[in-house]
mmCIF file of N, CA and C in Angstrom:
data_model
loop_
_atom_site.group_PDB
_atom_site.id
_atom_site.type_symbol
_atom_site.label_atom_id
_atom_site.label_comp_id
_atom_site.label_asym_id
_atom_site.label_seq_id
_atom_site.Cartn_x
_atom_site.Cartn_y
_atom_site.Cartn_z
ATOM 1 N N UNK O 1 0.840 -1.180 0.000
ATOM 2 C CA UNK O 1 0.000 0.000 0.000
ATOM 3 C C UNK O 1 0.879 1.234 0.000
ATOM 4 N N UNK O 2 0.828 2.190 -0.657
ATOM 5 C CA UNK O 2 1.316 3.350 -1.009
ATOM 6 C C UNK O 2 0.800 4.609 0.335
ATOM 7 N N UNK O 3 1.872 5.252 0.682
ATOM 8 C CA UNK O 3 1.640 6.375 1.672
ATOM 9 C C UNK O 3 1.476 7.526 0.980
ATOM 10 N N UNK O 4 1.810 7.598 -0.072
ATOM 11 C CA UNK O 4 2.111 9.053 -0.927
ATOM 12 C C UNK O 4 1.463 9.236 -2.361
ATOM 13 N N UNK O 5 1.438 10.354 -2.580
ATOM 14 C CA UNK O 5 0.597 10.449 -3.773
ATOM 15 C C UNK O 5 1.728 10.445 -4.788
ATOM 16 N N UNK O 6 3.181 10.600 -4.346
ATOM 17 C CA UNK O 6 4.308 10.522 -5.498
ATOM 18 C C UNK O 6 5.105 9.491 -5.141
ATOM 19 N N UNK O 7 5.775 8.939 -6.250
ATOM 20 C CA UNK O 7 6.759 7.920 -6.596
ATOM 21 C C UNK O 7 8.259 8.851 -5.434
ATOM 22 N N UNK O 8 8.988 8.057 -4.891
ATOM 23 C CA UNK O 8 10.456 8.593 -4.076
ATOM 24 C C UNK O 8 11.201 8.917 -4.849
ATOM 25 N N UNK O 9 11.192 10.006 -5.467
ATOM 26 C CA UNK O 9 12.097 10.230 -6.537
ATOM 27 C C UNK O 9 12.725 12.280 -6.241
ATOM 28 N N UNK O 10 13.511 12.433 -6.966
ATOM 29 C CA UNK O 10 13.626 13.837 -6.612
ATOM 30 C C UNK O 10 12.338 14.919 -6.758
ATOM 31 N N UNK O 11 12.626 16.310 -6.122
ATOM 32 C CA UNK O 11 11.173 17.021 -6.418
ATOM 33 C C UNK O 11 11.809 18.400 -5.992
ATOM 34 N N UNK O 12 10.943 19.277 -5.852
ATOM 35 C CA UNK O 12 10.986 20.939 -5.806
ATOM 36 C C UNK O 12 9.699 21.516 -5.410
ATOM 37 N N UNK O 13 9.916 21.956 -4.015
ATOM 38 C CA UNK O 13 8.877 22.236 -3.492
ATOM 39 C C UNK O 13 7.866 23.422 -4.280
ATOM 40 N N UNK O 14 8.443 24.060 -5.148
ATOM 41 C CA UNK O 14 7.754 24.681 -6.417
ATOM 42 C C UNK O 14 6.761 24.256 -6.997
ATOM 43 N N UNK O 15 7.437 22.493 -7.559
ATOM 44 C CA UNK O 15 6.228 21.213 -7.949
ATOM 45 C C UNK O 15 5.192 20.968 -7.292
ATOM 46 N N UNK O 16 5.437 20.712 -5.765
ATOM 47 C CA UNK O 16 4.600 20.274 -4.873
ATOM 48 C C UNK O 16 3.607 21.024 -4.493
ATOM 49 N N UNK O 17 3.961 22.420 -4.151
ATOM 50 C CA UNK O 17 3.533 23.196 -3.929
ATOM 51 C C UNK O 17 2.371 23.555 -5.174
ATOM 52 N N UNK O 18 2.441 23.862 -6.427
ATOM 53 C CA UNK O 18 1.859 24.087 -7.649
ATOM 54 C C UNK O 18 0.875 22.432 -7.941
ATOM 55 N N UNK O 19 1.280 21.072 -7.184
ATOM 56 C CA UNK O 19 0.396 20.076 -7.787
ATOM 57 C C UNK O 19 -0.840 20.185 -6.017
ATOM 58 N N UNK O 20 -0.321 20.777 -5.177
ATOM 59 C CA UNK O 20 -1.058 20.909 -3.811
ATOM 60 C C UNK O 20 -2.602 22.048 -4.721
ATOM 61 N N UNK O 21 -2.087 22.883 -5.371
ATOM 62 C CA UNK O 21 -3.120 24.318 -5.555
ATOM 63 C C UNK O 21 -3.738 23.628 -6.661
ATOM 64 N N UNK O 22 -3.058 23.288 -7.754
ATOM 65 C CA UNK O 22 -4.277 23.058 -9.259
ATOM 66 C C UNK O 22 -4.733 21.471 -9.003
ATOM 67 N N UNK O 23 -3.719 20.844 -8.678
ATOM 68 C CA UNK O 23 -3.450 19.010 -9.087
ATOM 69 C C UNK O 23 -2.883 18.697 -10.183
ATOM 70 N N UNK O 24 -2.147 19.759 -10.929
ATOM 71 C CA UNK O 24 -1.089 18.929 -11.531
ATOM 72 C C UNK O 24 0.040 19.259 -11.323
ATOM 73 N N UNK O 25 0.882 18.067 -11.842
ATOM 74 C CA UNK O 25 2.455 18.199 -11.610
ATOM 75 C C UNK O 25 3.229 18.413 -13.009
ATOM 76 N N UNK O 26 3.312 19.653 -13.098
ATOM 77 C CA UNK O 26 4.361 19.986 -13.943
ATOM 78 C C UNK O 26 5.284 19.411 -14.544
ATOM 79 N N UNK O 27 5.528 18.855 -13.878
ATOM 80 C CA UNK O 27 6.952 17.361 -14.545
ATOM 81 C C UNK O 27 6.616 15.678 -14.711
ATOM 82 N N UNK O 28 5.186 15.708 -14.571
ATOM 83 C CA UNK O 28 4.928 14.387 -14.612
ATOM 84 C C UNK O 28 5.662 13.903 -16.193
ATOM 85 N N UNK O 29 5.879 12.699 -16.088
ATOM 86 C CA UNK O 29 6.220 12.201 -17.770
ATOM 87 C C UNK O 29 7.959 12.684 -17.497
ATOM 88 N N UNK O 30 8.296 13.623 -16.691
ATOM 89 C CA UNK O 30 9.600 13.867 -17.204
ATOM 90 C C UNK O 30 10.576 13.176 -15.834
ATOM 91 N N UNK O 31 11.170 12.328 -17.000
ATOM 92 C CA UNK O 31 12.097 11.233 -16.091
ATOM 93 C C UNK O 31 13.138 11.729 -15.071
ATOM 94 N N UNK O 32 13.690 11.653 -13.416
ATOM 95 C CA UNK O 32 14.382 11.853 -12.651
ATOM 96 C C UNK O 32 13.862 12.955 -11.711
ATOM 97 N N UNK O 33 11.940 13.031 -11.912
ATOM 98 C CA UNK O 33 11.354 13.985 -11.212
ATOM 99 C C UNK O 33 10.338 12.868 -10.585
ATOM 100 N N UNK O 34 9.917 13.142 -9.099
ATOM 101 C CA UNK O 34 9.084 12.674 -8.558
ATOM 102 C C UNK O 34 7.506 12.462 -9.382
ATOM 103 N N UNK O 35 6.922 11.656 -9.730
ATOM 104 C CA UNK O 35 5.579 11.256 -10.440
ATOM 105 C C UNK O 35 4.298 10.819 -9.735
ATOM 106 N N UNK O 36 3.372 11.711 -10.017
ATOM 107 C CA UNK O 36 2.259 11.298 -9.118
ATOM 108 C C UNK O 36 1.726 9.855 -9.620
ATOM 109 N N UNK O 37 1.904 9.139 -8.381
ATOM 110 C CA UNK O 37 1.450 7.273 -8.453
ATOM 111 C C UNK O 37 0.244 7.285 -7.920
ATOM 112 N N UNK O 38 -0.286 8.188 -7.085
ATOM 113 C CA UNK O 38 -1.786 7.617 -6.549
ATOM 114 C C UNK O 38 -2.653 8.619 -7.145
ATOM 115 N N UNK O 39 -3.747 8.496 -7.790
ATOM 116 C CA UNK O 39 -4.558 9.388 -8.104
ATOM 117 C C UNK O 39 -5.913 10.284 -6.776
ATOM 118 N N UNK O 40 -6.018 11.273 -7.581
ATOM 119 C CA UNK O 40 -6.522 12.176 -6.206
ATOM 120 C C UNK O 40 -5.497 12.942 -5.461
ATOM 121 N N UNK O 41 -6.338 13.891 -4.672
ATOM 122 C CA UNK O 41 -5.542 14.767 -3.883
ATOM 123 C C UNK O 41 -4.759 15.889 -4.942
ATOM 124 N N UNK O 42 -4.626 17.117 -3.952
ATOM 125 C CA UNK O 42 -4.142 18.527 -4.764
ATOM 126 C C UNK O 42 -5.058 18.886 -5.247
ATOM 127 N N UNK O 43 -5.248 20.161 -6.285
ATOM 128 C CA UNK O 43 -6.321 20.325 -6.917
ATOM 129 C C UNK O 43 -7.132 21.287 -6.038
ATOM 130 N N UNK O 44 -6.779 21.899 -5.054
ATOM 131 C CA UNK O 44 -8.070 22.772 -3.801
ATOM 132 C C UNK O 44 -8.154 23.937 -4.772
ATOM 133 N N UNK O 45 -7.103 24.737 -5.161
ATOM 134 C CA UNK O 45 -7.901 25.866 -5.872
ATOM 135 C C UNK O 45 -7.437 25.820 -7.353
ATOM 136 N N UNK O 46 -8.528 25.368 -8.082
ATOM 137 C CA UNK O 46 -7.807 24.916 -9.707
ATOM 138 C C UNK O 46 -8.452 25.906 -10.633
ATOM 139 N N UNK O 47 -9.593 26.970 -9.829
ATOM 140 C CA UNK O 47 -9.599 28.252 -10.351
ATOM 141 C C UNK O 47 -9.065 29.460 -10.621
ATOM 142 N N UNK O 48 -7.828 28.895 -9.811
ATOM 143 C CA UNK O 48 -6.914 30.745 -9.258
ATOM 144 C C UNK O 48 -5.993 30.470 -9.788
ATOM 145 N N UNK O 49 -5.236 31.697 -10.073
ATOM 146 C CA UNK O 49 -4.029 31.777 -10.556
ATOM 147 C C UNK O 49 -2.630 31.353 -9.284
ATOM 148 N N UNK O 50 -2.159 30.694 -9.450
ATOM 149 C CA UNK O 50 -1.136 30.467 -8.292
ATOM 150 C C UNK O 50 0.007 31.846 -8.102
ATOM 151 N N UNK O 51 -0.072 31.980 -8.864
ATOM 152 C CA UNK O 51 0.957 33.094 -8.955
ATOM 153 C C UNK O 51 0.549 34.116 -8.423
ATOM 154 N N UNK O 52 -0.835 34.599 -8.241
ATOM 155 C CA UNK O 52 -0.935 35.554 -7.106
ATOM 156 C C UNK O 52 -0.842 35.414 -5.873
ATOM 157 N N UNK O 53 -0.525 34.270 -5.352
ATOM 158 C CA UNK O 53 -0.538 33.595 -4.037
ATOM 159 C C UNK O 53 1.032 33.196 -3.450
ATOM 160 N N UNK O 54 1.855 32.982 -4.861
ATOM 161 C CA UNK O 54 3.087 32.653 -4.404
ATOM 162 C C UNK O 54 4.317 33.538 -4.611
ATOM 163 N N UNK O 55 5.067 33.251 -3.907
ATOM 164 C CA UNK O 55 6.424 33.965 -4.562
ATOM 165 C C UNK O 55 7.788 33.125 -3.703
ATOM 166 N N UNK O 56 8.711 33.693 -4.936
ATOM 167 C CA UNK O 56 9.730 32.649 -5.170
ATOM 168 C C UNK O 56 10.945 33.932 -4.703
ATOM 169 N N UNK O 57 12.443 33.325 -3.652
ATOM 170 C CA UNK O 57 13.481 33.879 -3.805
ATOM 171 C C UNK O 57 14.562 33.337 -3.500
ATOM 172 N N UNK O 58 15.666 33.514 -3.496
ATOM 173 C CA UNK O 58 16.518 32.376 -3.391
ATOM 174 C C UNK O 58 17.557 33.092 -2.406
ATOM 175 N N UNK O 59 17.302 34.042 -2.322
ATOM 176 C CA UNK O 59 18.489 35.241 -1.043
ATOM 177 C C UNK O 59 18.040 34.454 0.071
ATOM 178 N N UNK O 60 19.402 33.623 0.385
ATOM 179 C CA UNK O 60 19.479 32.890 1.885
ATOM 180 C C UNK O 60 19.527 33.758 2.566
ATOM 181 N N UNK O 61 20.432 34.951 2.761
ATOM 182 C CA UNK O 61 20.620 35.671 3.581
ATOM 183 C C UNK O 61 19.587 36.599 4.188
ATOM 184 N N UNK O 62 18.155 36.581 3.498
ATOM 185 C CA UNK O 62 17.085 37.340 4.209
ATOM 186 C C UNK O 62 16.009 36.390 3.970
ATOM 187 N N UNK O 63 16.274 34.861 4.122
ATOM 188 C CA UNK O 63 14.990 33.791 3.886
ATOM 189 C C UNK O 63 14.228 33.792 5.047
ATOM 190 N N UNK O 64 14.747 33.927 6.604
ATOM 191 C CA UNK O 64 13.435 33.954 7.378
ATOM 192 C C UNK O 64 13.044 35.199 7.577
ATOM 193 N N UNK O 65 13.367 36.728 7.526
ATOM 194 C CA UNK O 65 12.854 38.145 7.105
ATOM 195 C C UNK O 65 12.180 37.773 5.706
ATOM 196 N N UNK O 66 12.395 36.868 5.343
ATOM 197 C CA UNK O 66 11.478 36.948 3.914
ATOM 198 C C UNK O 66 9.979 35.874 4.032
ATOM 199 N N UNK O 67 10.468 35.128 4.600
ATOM 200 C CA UNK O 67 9.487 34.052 4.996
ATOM 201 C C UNK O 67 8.395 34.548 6.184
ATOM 202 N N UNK O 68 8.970 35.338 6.883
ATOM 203 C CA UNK O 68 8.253 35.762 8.126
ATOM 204 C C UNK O 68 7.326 37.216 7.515
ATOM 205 N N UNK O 69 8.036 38.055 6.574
ATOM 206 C CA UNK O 69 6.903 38.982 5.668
ATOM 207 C C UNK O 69 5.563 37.960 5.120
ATOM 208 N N UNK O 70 6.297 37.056 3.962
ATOM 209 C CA UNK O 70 5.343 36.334 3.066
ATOM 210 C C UNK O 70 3.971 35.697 3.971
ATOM 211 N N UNK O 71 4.251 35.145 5.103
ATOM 212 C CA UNK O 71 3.310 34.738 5.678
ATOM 213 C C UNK O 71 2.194 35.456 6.685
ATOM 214 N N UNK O 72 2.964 36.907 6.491
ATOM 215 C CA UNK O 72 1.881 37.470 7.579
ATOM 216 C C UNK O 72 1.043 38.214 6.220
ATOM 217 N N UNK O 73 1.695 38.284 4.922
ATOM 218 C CA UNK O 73 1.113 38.450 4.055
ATOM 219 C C UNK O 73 -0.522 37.300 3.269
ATOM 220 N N UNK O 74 0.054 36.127 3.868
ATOM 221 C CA UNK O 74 -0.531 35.280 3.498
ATOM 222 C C UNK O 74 -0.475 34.364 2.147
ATOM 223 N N UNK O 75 0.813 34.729 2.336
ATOM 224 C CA UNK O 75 1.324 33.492 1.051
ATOM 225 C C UNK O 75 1.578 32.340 1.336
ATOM 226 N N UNK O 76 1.749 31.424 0.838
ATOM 227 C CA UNK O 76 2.129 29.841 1.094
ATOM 228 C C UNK O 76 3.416 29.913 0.792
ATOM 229 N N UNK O 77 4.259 29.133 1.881
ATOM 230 C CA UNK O 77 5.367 29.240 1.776
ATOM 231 C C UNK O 77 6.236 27.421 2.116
ATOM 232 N N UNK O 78 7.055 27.392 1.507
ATOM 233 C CA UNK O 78 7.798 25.880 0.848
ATOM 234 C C UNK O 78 9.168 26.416 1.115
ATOM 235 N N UNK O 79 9.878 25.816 1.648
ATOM 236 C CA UNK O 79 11.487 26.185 1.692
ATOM 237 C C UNK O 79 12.086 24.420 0.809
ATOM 238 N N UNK O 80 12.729 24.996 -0.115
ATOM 239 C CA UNK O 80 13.457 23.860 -0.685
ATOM 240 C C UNK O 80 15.157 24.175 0.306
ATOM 241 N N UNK O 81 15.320 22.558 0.740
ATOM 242 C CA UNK O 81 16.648 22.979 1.149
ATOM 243 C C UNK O 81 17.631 22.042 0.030
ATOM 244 N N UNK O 82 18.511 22.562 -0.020
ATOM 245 C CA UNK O 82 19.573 22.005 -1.427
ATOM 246 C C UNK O 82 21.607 21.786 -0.239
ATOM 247 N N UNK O 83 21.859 21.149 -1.241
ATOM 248 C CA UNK O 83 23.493 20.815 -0.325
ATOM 249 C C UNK O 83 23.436 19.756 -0.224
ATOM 250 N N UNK O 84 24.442 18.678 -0.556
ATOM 251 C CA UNK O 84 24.692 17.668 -0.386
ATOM 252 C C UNK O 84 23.243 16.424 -0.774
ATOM 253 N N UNK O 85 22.081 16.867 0.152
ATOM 254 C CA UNK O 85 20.593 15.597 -0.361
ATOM 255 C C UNK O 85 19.603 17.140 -0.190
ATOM 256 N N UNK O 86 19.248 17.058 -1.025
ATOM 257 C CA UNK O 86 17.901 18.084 -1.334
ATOM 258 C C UNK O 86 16.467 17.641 -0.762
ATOM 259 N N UNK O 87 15.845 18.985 -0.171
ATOM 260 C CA UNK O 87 15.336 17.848 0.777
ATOM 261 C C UNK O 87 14.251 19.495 0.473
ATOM 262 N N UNK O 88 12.333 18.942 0.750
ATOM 263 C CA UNK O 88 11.538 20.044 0.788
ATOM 264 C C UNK O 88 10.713 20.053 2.229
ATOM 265 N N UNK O 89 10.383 21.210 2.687
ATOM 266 C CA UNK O 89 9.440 21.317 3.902
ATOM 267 C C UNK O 89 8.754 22.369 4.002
ATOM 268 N N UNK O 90 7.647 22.604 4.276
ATOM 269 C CA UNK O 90 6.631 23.888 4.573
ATOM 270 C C UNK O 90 6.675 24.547 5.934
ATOM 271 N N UNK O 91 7.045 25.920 6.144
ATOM 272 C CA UNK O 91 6.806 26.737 6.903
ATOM 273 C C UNK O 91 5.504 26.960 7.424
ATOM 274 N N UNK O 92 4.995 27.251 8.796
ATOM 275 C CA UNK O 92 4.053 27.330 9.151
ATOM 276 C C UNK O 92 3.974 28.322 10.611
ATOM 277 N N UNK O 93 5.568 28.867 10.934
ATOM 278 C CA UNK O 93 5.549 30.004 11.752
ATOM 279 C C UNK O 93 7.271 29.956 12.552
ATOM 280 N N UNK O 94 6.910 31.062 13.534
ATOM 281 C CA UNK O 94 8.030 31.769 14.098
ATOM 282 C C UNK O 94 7.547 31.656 15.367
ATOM 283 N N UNK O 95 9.115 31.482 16.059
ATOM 284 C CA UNK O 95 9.310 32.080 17.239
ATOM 285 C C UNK O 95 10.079 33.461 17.551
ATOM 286 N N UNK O 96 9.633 34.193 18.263
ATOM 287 C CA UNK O 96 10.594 35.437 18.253
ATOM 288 C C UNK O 96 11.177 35.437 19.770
ATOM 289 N N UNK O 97 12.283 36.485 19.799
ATOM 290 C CA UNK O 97 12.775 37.057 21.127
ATOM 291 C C UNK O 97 12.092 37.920 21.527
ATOM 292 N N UNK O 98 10.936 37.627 22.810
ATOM 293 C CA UNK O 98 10.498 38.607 23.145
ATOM 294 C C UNK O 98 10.677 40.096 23.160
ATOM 295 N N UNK O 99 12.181 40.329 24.079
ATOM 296 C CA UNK O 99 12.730 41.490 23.814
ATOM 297 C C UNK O 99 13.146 42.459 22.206
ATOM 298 N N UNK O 100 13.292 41.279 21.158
ATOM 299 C CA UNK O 100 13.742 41.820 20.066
ATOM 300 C C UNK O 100 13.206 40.723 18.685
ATOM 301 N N UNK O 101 11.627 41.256 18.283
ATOM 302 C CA UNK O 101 10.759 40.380 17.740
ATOM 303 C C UNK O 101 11.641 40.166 15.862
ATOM 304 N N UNK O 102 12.487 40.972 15.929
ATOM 305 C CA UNK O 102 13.950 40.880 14.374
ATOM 306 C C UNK O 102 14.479 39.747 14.757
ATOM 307 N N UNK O 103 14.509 39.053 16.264
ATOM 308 C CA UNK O 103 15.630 38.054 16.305
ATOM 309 C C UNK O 103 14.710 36.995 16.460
ATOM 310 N N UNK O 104 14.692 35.447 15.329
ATOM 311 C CA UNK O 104 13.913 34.205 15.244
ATOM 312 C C UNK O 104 14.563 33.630 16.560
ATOM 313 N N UNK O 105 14.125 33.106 17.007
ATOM 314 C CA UNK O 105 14.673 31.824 17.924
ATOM 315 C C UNK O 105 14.240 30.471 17.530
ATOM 316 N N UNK O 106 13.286 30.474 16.503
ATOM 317 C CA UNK O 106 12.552 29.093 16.441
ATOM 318 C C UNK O 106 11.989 29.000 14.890
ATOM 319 N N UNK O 107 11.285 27.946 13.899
ATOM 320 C CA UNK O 107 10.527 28.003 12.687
ATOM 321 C C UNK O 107 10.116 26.939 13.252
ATOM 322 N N UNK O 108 8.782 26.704 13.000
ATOM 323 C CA UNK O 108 7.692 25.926 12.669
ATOM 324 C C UNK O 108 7.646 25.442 11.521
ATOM 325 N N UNK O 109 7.860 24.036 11.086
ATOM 326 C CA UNK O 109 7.466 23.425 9.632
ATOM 327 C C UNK O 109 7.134 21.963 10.084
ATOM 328 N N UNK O 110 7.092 21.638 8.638
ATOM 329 C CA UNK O 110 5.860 20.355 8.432
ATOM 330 C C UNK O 110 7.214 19.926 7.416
ATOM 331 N N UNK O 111 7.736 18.582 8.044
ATOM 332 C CA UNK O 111 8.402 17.742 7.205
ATOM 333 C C UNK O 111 7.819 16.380 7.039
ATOM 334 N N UNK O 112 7.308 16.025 5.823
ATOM 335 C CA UNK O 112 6.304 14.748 5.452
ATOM 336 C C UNK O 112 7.938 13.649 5.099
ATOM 337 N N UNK O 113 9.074 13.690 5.347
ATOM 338 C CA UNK O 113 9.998 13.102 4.802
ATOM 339 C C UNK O 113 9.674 11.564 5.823
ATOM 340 N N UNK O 114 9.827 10.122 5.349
ATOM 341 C CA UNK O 114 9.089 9.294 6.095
ATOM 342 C C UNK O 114 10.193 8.539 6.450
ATOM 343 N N UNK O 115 11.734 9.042 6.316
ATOM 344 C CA UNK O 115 12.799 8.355 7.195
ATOM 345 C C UNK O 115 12.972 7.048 6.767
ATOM 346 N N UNK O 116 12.583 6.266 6.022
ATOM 347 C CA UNK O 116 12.849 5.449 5.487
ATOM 348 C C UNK O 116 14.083 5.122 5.491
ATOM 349 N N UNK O 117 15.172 5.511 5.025
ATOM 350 C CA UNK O 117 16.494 5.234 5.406
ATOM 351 C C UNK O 117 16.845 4.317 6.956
ATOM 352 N N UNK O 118 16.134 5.520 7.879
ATOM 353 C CA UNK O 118 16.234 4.709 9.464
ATOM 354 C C UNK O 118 15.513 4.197 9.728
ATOM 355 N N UNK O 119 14.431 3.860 9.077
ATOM 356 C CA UNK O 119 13.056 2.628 9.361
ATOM 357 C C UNK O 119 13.352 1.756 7.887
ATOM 358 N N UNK O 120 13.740 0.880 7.724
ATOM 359 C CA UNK O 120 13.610 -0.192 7.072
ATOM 360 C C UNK O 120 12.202 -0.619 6.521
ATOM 361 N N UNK O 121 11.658 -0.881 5.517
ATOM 362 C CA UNK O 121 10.085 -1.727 5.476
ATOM 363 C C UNK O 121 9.236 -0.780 5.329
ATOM 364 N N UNK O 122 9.550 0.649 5.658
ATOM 365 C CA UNK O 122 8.322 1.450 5.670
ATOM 366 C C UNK O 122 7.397 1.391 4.464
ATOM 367 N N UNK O 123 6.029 1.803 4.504
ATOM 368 C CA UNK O 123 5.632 1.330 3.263
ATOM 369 C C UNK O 123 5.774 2.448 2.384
ATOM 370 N N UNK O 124 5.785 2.472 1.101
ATOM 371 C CA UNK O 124 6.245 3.031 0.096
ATOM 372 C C UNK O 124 7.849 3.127 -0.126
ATOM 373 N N UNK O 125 8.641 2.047 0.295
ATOM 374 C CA UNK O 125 10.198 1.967 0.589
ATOM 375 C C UNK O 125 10.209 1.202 -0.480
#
């Protein structure tokens, strides 16, 4: 039995993010990209333009000042992390320093990654 709606293959939270809003995946068919295997799911707003909802930047150096704007803005926000194993997760908030609400102490995200590596057997392994 399958846990996931995609094959374990590489991806870009760009993809995920864009097959979460319409339901499709941009790269399906194209080989060394993650492929949706289970049908269903994604697809919540397949009327809207995504692009008014998202935005893309790649300046590490102001990603949680950038992440912490986008979301009080109300954008959906995906951090792809890259280096050595590329790996995607969704933001979902901040901790601040009381005294000094510029300084994070904490992020909130949602990592669906199912560890497989350190669990043996898992299903979809």
């Amino acid at each position: 039995m399958k846990s996931a709606h995609f094959s374990d293959l590489g991806g870009n939270s760009y993809y995920g993010f864009d097959w979460w809003w319409d339901g499709t995946n941009d790269v399906q068919g194209v080989g060394g990209w993650a492929q949706e295997d289970v049908d269903g799911g994604g697809g919540f707003y397949p009327t809207l333009d995504i692009d008014n909802y998202r935005r893309w930047t790649s300046d590490d150096s102001a990603a949680l000042s950038t992440l912490d704007a986008w979301m009080h803005a109300g954008y959906g926000r995906t951090i792809s992390i890259e280096g050595g194993m590329a790996h995607a997760i969704t933001a979902w908030g901040f901790e601040y320093d009381d005294a000094d609400t510029d300084y994070y102490t904490g992020i909130w995200v949602t990592d669906s990654d199912d560890d497989k590596l350190n669990s043996p057997g898992y299903p979809d392994s």
